[in-house]
mmCIF file of C-alpha atoms and ligand atoms in Angstrom:
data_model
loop_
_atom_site.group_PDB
_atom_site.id
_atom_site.type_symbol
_atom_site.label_atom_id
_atom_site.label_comp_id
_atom_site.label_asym_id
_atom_site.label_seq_id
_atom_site.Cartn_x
_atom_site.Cartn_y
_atom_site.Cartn_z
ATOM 1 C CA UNK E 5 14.151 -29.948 -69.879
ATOM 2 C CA UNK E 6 16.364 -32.108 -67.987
ATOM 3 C CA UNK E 7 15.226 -32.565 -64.460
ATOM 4 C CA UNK E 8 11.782 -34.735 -64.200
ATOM 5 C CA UNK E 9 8.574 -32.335 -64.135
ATOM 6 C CA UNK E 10 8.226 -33.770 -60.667
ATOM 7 C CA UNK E 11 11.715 -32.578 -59.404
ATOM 8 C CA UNK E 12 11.343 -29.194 -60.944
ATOM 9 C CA UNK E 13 8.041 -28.787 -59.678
ATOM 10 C CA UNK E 14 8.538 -30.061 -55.883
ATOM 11 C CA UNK E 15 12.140 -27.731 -55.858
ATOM 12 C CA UNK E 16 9.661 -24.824 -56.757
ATOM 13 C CA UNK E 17 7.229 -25.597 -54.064
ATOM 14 C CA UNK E 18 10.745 -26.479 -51.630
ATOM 15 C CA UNK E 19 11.869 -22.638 -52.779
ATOM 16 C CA UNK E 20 8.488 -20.666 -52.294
ATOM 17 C CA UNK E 21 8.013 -22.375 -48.977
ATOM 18 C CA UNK E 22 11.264 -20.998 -47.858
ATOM 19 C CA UNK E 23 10.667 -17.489 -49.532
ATOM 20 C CA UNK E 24 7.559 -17.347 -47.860
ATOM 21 C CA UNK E 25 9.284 -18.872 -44.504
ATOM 22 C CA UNK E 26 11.642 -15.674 -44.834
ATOM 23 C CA UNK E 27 14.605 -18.197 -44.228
ATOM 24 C CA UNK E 28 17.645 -16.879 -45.335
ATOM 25 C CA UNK E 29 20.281 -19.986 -45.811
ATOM 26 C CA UNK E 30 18.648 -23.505 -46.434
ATOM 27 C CA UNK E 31 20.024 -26.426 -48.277
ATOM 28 C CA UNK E 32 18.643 -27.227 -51.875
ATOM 29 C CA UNK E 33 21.102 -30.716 -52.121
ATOM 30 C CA UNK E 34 22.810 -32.397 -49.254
ATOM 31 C CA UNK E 35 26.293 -34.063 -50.502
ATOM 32 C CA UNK E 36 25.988 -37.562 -47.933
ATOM 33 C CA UNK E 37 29.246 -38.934 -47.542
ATOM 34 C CA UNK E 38 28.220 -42.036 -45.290
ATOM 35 C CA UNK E 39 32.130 -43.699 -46.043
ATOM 36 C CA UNK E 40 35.420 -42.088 -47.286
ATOM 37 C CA UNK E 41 36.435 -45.939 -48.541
ATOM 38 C CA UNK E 42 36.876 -46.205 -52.483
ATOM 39 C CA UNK E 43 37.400 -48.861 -54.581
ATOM 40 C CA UNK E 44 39.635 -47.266 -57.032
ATOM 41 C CA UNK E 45 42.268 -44.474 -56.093
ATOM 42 C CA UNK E 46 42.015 -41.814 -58.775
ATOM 43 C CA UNK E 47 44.699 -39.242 -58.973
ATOM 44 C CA UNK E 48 42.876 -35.637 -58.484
ATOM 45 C CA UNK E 49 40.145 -37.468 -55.715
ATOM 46 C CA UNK E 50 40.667 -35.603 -52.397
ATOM 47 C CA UNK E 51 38.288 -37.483 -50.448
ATOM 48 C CA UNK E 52 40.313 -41.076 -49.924
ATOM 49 C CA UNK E 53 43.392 -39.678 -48.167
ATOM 50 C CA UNK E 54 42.140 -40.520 -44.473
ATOM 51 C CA UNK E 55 43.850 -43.125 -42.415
ATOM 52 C CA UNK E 56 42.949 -46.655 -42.328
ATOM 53 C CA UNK E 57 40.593 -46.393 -39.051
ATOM 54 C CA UNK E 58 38.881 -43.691 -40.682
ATOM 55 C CA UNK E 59 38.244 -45.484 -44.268
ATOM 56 C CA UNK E 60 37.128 -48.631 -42.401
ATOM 57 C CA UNK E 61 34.070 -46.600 -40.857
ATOM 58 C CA UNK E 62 30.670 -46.821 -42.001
ATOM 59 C CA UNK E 63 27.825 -44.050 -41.487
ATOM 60 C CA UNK E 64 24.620 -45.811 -39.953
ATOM 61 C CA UNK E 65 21.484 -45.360 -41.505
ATOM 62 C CA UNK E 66 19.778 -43.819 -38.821
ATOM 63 C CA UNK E 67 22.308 -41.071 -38.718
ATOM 64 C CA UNK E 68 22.026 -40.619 -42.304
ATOM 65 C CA UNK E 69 18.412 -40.048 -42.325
ATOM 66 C CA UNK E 70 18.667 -38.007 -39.015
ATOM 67 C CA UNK E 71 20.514 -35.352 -40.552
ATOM 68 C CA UNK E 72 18.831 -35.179 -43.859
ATOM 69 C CA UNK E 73 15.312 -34.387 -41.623
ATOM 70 C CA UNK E 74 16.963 -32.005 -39.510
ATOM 71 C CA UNK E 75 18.391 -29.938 -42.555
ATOM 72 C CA UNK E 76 15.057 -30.691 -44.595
ATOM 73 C CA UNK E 77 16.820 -30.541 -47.917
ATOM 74 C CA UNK E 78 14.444 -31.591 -50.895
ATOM 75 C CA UNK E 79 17.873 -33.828 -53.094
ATOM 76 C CA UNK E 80 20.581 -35.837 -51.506
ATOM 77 C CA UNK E 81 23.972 -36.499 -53.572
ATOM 78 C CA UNK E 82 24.960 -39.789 -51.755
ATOM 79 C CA UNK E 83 28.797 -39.630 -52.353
ATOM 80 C CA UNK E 84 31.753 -41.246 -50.910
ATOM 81 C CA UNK E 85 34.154 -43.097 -51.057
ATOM 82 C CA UNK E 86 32.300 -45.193 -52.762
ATOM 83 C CA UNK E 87 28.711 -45.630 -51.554
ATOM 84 C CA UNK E 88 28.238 -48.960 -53.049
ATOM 85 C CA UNK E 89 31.127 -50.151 -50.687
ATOM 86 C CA UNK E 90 28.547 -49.949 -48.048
ATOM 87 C CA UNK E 91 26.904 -52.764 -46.837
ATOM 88 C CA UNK E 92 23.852 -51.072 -46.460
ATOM 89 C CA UNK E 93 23.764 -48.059 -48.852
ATOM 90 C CA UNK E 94 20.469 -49.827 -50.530
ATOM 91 C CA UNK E 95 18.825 -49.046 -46.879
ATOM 92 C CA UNK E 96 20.039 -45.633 -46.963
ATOM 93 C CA UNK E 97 18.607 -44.328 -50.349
ATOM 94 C CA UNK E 98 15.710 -46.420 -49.814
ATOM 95 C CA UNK E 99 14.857 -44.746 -46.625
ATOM 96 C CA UNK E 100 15.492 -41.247 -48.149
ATOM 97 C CA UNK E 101 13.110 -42.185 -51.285
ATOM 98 C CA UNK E 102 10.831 -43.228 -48.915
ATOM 99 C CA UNK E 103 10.800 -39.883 -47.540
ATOM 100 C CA UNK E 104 10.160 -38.203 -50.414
ATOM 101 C CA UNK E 105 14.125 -36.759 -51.046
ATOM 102 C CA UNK E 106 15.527 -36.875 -54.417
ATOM 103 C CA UNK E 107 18.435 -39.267 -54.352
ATOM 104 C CA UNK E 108 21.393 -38.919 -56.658
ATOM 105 C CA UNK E 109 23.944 -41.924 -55.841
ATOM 106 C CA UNK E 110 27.015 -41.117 -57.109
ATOM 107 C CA UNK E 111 29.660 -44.125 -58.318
ATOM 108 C CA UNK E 112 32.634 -45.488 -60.143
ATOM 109 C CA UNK E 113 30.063 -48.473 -61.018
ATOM 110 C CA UNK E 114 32.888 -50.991 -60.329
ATOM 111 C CA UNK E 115 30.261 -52.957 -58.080
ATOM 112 C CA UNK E 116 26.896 -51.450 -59.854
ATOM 113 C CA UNK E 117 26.047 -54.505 -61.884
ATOM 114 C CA UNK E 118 26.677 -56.546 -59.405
ATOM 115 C CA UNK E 119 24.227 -54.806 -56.555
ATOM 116 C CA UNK E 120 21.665 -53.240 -58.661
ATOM 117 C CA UNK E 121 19.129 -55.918 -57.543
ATOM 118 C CA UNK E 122 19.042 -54.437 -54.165
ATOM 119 C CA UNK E 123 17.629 -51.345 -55.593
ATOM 120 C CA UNK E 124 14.309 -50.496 -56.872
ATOM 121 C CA UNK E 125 13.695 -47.788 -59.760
ATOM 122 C CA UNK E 126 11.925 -44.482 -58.722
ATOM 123 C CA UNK E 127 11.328 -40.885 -59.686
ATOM 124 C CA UNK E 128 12.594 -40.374 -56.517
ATOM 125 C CA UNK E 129 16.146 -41.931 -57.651
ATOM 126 C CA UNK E 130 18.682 -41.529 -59.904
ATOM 127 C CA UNK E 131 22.651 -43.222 -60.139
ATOM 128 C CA UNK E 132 24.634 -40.664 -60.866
ATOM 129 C CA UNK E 133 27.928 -42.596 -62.820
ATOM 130 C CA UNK E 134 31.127 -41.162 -63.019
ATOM 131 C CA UNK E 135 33.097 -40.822 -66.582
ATOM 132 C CA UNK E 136 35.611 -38.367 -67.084
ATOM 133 C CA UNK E 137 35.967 -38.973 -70.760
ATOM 134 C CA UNK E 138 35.637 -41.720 -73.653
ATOM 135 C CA UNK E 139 37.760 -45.037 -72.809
ATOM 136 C CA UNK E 140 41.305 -44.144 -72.765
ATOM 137 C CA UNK E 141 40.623 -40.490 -71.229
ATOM 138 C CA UNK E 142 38.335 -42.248 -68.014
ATOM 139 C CA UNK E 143 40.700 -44.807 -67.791
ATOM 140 C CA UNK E 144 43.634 -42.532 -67.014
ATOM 141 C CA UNK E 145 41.729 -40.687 -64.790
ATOM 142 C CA UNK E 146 40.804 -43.237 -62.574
ATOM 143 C CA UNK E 147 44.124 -44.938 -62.834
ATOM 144 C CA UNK E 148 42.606 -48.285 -63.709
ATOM 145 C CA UNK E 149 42.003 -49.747 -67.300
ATOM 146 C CA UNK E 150 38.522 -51.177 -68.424
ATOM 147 C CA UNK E 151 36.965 -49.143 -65.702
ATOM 148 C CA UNK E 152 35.000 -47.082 -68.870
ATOM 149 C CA UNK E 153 33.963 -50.445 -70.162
ATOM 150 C CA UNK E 154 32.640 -51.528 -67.003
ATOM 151 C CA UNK E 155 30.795 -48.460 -66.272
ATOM 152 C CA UNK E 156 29.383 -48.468 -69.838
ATOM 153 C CA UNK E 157 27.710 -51.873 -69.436
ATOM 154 C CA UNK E 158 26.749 -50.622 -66.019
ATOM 155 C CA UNK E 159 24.393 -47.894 -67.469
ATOM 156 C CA UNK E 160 23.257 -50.074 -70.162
ATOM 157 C CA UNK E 161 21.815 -52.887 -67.212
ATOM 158 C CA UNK E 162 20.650 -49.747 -65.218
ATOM 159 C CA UNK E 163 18.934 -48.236 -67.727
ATOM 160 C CA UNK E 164 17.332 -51.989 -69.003
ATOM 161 C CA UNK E 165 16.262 -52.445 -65.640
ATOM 162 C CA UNK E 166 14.175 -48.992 -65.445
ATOM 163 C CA UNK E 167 16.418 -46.525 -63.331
ATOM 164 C CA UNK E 168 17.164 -43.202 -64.125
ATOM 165 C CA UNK E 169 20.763 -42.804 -65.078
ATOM 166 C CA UNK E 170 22.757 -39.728 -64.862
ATOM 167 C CA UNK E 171 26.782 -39.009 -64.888
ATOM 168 C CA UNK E 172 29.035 -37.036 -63.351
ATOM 169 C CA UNK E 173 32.259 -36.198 -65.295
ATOM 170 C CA UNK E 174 34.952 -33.966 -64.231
ATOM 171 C CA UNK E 175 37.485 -31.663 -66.414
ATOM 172 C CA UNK E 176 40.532 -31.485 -65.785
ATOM 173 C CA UNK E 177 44.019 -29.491 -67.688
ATOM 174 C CA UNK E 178 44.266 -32.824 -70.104
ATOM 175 C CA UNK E 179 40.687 -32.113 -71.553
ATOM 176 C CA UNK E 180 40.115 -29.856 -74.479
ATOM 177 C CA UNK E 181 36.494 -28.357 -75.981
ATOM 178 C CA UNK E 182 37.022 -31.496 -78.741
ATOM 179 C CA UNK E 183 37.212 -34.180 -75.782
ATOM 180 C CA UNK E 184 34.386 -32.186 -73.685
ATOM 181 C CA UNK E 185 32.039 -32.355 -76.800
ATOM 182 C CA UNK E 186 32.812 -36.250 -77.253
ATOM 183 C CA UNK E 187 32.153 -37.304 -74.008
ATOM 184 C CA UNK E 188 29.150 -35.276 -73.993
ATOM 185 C CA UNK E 189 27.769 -36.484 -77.157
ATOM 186 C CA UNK E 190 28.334 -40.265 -76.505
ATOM 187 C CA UNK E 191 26.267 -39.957 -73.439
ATOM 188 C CA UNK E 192 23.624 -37.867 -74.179
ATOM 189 C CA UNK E 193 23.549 -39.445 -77.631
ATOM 190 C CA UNK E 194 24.513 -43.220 -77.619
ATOM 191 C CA UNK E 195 23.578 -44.051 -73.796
ATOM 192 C CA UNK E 196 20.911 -41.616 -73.831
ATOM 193 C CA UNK E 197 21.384 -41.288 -69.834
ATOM 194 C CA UNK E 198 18.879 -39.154 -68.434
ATOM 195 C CA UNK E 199 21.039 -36.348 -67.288
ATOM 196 C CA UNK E 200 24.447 -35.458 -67.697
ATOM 197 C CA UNK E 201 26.964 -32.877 -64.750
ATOM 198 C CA UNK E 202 29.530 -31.726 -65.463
ATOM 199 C CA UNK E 203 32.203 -30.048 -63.137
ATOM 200 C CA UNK E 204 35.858 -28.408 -63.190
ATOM 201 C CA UNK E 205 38.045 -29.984 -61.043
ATOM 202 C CA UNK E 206 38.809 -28.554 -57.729
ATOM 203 C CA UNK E 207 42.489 -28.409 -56.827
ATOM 204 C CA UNK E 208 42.022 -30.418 -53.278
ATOM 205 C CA UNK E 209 44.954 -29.732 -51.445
ATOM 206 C CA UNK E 210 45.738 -33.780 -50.292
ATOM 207 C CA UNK E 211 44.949 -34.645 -53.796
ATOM 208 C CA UNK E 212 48.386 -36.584 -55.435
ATOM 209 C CA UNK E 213 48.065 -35.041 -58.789
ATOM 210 C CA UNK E 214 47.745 -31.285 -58.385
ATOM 211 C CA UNK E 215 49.156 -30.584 -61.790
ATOM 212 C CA UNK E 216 46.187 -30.942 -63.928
ATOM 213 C CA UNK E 217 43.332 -28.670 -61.992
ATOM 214 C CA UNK E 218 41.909 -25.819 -63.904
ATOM 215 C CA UNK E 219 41.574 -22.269 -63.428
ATOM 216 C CA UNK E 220 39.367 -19.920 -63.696
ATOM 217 C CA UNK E 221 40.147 -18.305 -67.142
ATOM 218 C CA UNK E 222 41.148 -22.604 -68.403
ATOM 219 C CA UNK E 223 37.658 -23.042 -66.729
ATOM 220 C CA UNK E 224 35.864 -20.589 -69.119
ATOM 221 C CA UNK E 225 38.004 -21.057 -71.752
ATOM 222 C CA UNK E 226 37.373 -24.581 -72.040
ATOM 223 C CA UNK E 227 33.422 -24.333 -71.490
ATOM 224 C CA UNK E 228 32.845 -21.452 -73.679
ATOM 225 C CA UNK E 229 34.564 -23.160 -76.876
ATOM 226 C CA UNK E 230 33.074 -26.204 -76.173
ATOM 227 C CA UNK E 231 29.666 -24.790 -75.453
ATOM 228 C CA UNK E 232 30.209 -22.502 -78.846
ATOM 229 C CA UNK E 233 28.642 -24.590 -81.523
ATOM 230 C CA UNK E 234 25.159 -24.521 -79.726
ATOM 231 C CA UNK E 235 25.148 -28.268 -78.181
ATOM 232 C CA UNK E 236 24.797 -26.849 -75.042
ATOM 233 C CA UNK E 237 21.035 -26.798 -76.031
ATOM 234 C CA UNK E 238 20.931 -30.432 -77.161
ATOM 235 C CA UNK E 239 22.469 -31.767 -73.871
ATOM 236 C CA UNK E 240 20.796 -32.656 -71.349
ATOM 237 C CA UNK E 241 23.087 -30.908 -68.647
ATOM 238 C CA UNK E 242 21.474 -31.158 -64.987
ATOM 239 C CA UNK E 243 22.603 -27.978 -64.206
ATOM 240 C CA UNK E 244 20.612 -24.013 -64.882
ATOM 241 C CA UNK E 245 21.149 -22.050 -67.333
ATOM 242 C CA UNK E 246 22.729 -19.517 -65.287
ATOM 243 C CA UNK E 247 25.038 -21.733 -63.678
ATOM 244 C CA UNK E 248 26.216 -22.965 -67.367
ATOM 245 C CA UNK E 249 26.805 -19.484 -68.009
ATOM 246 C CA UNK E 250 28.950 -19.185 -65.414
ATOM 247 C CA UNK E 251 31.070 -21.898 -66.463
ATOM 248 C CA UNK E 252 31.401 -19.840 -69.826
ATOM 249 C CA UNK E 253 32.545 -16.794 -68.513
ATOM 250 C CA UNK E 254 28.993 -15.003 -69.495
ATOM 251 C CA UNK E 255 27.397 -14.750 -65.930
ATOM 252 C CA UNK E 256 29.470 -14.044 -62.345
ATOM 253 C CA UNK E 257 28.323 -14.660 -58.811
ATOM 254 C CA UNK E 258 29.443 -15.034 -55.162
ATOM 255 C CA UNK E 259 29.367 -18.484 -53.564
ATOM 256 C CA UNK E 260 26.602 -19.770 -51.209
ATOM 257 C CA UNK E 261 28.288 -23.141 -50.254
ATOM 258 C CA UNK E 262 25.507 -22.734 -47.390
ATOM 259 C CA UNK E 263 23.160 -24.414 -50.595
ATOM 260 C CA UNK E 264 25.084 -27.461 -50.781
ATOM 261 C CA UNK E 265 26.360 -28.536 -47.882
ATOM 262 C CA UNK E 266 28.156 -31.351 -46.939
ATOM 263 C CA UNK E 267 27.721 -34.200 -44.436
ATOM 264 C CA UNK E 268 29.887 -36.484 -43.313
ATOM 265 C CA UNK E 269 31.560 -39.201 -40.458
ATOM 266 C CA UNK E 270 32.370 -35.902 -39.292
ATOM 267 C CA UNK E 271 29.512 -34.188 -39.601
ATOM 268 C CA UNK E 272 28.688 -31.158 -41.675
ATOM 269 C CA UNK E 273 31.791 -29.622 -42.513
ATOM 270 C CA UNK E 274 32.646 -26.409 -42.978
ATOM 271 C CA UNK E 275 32.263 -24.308 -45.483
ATOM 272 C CA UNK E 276 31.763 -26.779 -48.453
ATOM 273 C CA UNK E 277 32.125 -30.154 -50.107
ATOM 274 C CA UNK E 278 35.606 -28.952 -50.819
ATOM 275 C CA UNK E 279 37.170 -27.647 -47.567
ATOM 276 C CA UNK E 280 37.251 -28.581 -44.451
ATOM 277 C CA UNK E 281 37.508 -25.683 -41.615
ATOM 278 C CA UNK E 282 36.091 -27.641 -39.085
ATOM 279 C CA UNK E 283 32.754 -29.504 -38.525
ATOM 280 C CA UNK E 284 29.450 -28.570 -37.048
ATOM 281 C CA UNK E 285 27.099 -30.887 -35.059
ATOM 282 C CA UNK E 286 24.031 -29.350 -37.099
ATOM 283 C CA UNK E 287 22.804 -27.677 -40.158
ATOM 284 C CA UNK E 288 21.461 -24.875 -38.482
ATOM 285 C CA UNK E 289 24.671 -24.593 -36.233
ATOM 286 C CA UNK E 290 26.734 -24.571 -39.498
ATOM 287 C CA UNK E 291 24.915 -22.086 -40.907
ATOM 288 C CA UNK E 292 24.778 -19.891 -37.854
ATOM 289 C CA UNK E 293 28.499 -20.601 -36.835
ATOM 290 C CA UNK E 294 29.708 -19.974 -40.171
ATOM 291 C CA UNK E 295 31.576 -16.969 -41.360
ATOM 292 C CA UNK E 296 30.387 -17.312 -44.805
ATOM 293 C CA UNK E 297 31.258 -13.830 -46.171
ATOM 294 C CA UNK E 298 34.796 -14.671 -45.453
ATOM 295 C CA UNK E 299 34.624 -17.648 -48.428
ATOM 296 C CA UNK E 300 34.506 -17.710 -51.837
ATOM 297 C CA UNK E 301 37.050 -16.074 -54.667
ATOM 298 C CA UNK E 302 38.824 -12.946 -53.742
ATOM 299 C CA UNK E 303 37.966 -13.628 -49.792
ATOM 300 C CA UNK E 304 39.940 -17.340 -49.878
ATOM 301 C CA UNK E 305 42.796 -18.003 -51.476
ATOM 302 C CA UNK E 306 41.833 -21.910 -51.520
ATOM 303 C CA UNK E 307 38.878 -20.425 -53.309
ATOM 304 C CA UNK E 308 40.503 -18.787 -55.790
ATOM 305 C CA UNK E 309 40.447 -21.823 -58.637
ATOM 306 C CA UNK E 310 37.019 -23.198 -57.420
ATOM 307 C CA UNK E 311 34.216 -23.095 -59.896
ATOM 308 C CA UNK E 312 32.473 -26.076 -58.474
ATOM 309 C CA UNK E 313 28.652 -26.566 -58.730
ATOM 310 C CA UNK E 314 28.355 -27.034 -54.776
ATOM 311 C CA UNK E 315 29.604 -23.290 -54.342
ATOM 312 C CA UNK E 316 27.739 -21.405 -57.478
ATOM 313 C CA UNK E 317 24.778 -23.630 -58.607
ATOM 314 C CA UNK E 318 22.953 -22.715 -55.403
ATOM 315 C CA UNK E 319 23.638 -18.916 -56.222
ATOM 316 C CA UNK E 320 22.652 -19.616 -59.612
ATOM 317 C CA UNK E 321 19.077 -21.296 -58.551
ATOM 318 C CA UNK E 322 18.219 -18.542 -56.026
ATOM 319 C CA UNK E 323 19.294 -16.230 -58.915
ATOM 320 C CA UNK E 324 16.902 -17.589 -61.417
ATOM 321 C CA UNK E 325 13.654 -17.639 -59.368
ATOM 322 C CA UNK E 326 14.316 -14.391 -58.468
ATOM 323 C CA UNK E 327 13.993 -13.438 -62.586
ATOM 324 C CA UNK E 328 10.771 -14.367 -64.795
ATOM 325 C CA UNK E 329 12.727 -14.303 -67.414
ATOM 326 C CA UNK E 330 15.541 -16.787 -66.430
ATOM 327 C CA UNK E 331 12.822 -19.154 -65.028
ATOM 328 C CA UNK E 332 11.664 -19.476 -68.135
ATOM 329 C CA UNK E 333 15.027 -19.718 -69.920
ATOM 330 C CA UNK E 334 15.834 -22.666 -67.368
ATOM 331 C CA UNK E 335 12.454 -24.047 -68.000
ATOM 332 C CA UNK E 336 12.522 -24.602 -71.136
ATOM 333 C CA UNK E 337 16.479 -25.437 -71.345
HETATM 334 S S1 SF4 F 14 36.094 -43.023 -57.699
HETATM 335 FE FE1 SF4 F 14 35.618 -41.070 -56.710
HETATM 336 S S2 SF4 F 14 35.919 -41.417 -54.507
HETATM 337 FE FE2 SF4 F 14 36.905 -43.129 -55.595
HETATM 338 S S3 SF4 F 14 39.059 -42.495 -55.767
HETATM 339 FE FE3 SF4 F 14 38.008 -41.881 -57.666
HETATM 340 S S4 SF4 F 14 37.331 -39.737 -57.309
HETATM 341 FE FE4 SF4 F 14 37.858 -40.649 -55.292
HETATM 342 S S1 SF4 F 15 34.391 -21.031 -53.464
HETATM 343 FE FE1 SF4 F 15 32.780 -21.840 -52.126
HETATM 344 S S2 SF4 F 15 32.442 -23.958 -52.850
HETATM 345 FE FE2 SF4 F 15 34.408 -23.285 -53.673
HETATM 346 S S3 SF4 F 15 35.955 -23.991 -52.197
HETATM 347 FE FE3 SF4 F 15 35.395 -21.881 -51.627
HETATM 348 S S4 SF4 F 15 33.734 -22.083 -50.121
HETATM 349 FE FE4 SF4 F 15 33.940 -24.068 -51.185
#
């Protein structure tokens, strides 16, 4: 099993409580953009495009923290930009572990080495690295060489120093089942991270590069090959089984983007992580001010490519505590 005993545990206790509470949209992971800044300017990012005023702007803690309480959600993705740009992201997480939230921060690890000492390991935390592929694959991705190297000594001093270290890597057109099950194996097998996500990319409209973005049948295609020799098993994916399924082509849902949503400068936006129809001042306005039957594939057209975990894991979750069986499929997974 992946996720820590203590994380699976508390987001059973988070689920019942909201069963039992008879609440019908609630947020399992906030994605916490507290900056749009970035050190690096990768080609498919969609998030850096802002103007100048905009990148320069830096979320405060206290609003950070305010609307994590208000929405209550048990795991925060701390995203960006690039949170370690911050001056005070080590405030931020550490006032979110302190509260109990499961942090995931999520970053190119340019500056990780260099500000890990203002962080303190916990089962409460987790850096959450971003690798696209082995060396030459990551580099091109990001647009910068010795970026892989960097981030590879970066999870080596993390994972020295105690933390829990988990990546993030993205697929794009370029990628094939033989460079899926590479990067894969070296890190679940040489760097031994923790956990390992892994994501199709979406095809962000204000991204520069909007070539390379897969769709749906790539998206399967790609998983299900490189899923086919049964290392699936072996890796430590942070993601359910159902949801990996998905990816494969084996399991189909709707999207409840409501799951995952996303706060920003702008506060949480609407519908998703991905697109932006507007902002709400609120979780519980954005959830009862959305339209969300009007999103997701076949409703959207912008939808129509998007596999992404912040649309489909949260389907997948509610999906397998609803099933004996596939809670014990994803518990021992
Ligand atoms: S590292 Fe992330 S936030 Fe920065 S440019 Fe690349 S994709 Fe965008
Ligand atoms: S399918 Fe869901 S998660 Fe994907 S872009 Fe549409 S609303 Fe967002």
């Amino acid at each position: 099993m992946a996720v820590s005993f203590r994380q699976s545990t508390h987001m059973g206790w988070y689920l019942m409580r909201q069963r039992l509470a008879k609440r019908e949209r609630f947020p399992l992971l906030v994605e916490l953009e507290p900056l749009f800044q970035c050190n690096l300017a990768c080609a498919g990012c969609g998030k850096i495009q802002h103007p100048d005023h905009i990148l320069r702007q830096r979320m405060s803690v206290e609003q950070a923290v305010g609307a994590i309480e208000e929405c209550g959600a048990p795991m925060v993705s701390i995203a960006g930009g690039e949170p370690l740009v911050h001056p005070e992201i080590h405030l931020l997480a550490g006032e979110l572990v302190a509260r109990r939230r499961f942090v995931y921060l999520c970053t190119n690890a340019i500056l990780l080495e260099r500000k890990l000492e203002k962080f303190t390991p916990s089962p409460y935390f987790a850096w959450a690295i971003h690798i696209d592929g082995l060396r030459e694959r990551h580099d091109a991705s990001v647009e910068r060489e010795g970026v892989f190297d960097v981030a590879v000594a970066a999870i080596k001093e993390a994972k020295a120093r105690g933390f829990r270290v988990t990546t993030n890597t993205t697929f794009f057109t370029q990628d094939s089942p033989k460079t899926v099950r590479e990067v894969l194996d070296f890190l679940n097998d040489e760097l031994e991270v923790d956990e390992m996500m892994i994501s199709p990319a979406y095809a962000y409209e204000k991204a520069p590069d909007q070539e390379h973005f897969l769709g749906v049948a790539q998206t399967r295609k790609l998983f299900s090959e490189a899923f086919a020799d049964g290392r699936r098993k072996r890796w430590r994916l942070n993601h359910s089984p159902l949801f990996l399924d998905f990816l494969e082509g084996k399991a189909e849902f709707d999207c409840t983007a409501w799951g995952i949503p996303s706060y920003s400068l702008f506060g949480w936006q609407r519908p998703c992580y991905l697109m932006s129809d507007g902002y709400a001042s609120s979780y519980k306005e954005l959830v009862e001010t959305t339209d969300w039957g009007a999103y997701g594939r076949g409703r959207d057209p912008r939808c129509e490519n998007c596999m992404a975990h912040c649309g489909y894991e949260p389907t997948a979750v509610m999906q397998t505590t609803r099933s004996v069986r596939q809670s014990l499929r994803a518990f021992v997974s």
